[in-house]
XYZ file of C-alpha atoms in Angstrom:
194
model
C -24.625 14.800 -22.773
C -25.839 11.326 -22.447
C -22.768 9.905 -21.813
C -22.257 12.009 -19.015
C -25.363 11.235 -17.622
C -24.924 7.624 -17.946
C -21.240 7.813 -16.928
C -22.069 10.026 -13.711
C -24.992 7.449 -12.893
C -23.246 4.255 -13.160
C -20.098 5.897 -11.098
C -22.782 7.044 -8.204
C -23.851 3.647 -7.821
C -20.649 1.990 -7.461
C -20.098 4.206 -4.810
C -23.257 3.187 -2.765
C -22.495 -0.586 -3.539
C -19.024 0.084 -2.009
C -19.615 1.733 0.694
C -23.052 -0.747 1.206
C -20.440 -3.737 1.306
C -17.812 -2.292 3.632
C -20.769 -1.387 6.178
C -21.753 -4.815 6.736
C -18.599 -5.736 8.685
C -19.319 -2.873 10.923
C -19.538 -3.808 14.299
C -18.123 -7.441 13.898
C -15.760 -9.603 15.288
C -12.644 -10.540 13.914
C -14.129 -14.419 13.592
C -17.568 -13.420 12.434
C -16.185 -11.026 9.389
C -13.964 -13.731 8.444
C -15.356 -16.982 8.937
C -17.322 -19.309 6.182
C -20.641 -18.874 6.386
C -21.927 -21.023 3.491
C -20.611 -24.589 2.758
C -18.672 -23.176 -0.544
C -16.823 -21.049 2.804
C -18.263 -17.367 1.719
C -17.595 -14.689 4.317
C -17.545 -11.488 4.661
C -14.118 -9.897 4.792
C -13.694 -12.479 1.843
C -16.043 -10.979 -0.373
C -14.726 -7.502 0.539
C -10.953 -8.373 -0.613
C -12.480 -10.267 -3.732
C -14.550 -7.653 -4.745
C -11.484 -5.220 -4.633
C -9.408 -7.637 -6.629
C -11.990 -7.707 -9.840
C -12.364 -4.026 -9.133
C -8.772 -3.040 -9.463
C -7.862 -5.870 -12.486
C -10.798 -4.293 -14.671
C -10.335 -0.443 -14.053
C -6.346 -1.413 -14.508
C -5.100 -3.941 -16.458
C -8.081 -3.445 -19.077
C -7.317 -0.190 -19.736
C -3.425 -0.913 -19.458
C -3.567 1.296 -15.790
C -2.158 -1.298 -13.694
C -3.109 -1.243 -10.368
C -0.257 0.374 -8.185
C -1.679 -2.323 -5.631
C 0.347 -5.648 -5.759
C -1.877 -8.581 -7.451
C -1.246 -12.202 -8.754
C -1.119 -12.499 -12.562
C -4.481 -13.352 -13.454
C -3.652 -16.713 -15.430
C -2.532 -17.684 -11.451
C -6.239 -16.880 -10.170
C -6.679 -20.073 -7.274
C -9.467 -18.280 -5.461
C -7.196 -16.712 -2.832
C -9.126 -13.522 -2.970
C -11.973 -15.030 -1.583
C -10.634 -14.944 2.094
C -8.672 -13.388 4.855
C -5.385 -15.514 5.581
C -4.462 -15.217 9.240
C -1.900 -12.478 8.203
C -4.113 -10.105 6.996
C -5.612 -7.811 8.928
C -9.234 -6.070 8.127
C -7.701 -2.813 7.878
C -5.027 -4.130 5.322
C -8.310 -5.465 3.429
C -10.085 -2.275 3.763
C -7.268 0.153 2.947
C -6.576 -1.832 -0.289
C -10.006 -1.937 -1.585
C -10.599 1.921 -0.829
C -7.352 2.463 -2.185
C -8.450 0.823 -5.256
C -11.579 3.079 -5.293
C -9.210 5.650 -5.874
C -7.744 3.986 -8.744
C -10.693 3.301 -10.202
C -12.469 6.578 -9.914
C -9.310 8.314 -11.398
C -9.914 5.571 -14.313
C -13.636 6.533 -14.897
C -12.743 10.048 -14.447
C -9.842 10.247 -17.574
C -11.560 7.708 -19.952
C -14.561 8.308 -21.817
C -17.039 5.828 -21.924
C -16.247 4.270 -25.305
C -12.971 3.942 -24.453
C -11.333 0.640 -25.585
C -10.171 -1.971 -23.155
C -8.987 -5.543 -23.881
C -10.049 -8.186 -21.226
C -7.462 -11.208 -22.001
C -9.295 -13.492 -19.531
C -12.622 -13.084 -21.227
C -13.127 -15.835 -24.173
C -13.929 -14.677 -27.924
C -15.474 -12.765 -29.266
C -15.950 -10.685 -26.084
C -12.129 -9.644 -25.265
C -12.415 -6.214 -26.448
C -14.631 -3.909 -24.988
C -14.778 -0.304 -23.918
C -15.563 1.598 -20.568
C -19.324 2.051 -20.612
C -19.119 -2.096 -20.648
C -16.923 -2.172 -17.514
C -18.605 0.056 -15.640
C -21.616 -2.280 -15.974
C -19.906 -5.250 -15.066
C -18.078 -4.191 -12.037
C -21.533 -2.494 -11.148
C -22.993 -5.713 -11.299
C -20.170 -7.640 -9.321
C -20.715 -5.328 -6.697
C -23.953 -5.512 -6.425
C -24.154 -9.244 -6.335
C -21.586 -9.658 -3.984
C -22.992 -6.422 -1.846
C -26.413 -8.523 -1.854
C -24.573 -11.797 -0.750
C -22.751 -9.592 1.891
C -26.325 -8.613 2.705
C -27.352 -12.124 3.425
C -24.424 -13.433 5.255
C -24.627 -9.977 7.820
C -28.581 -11.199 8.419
C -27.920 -14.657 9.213
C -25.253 -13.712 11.879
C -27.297 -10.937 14.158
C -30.314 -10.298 11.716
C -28.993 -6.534 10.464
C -30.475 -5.977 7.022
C -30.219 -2.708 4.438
C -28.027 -1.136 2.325
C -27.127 1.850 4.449
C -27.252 2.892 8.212
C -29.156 6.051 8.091
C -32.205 3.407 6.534
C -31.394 0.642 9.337
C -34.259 -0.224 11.513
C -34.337 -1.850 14.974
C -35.016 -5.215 14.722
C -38.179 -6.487 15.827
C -37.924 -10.062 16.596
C -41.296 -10.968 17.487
C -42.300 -9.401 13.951
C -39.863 -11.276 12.253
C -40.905 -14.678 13.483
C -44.507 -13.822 12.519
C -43.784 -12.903 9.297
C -41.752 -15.879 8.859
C -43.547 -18.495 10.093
C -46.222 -17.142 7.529
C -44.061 -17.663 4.836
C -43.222 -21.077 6.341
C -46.899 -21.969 6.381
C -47.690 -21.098 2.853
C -44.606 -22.642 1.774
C -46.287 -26.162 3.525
C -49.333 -25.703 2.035
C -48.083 -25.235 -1.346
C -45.869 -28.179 -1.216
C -47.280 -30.518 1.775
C -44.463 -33.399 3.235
C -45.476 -36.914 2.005
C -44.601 -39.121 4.323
């Protein structure tokens, strides 16, 4: 009974991290969903395609279900899921990682949670592991990566939030207030020495 519970819990928030990540490139520009935004070039039609890629390797090839999705052979990995090339389109991004929801879903579904899976790119001891493990992993990759999304979609046009139907117009004059508190305690904790 527990392991339903857990199972059915973990699974439900996937799903919001998923669908918390695609939202953020609602609404954007072709440029703006694909170009780097931090100096290590993170962006956000980037982390949607990467986030796909570790979603479909660990909910396939772990649990020898291979992706029907075409990816590189992990030993290959050179960081190419981490952005758009100029031949890929958003939809092609999109469609593969909800398309790998599917795979993924029909993974959890079929395998219990102790369910043994091998992941060859982790080092020893930690290769072998099971589906309860997985879940929590990929859980956490989403997350992170929904939360990084998160930031990224603030500092282009200041939208924050998980999901629409909790999105709240933006109040600018607000938002400087409050920040220019934070600025001002952040001075006084640490004043500039000149």
């Amino acid at each position: 009974m527990i392991d339903d519970f857990a199972k059915d819990n973990l699974h439900n928030r996937l799903r919001r991290d998923r669908e918390a990540l695609l939202w953020k490139l609602d609404g954007l520009s072709e440029y703006d969903a694909r170009r780097p935004l931090t100096v290590t070039g993170t962006n956000l039609l980037g982390l949607v395609k990467h986030v796909a890629t570790v979603e479909a390797r660990y909910f396939g090839e772990v649990f020898d279900r291979p992706s029907p999705e075409p990816l590189p052979r992990w030993q290959d990995y050179d960081g190419d899921d981490l952005w758009a090339a100029e031949d890929e389109t958003r939809d092609q991004i999109i469609g593969f990682y909800r398309r790998t929801w599917e795979h993924s879903d029909a993974t959890i579904k079929e395998l219990p949670l102790d369910a043994p899976g091998h992941v060859p790119w982790w080092s020893d001891p930690y290769p072998n592991t099971n589906l309860f493990a997985i879940m929590v992993h990929v859980l956490g990759e989403s997350n992170r990566h929904a939360g990084h999304a998160d930031i990224l979609r603030e500092s282009l046009d200041g939208r924050t939030g998980v999901r629409p139907e909790y999105e709240q117009q933006i109040d600018e004059e607000a938002r400087a207030s409050y920040r220019a508190k934070i600025e001002q305690a952040a001075g006084s904790a640490a004043p500039i020495r000149i």
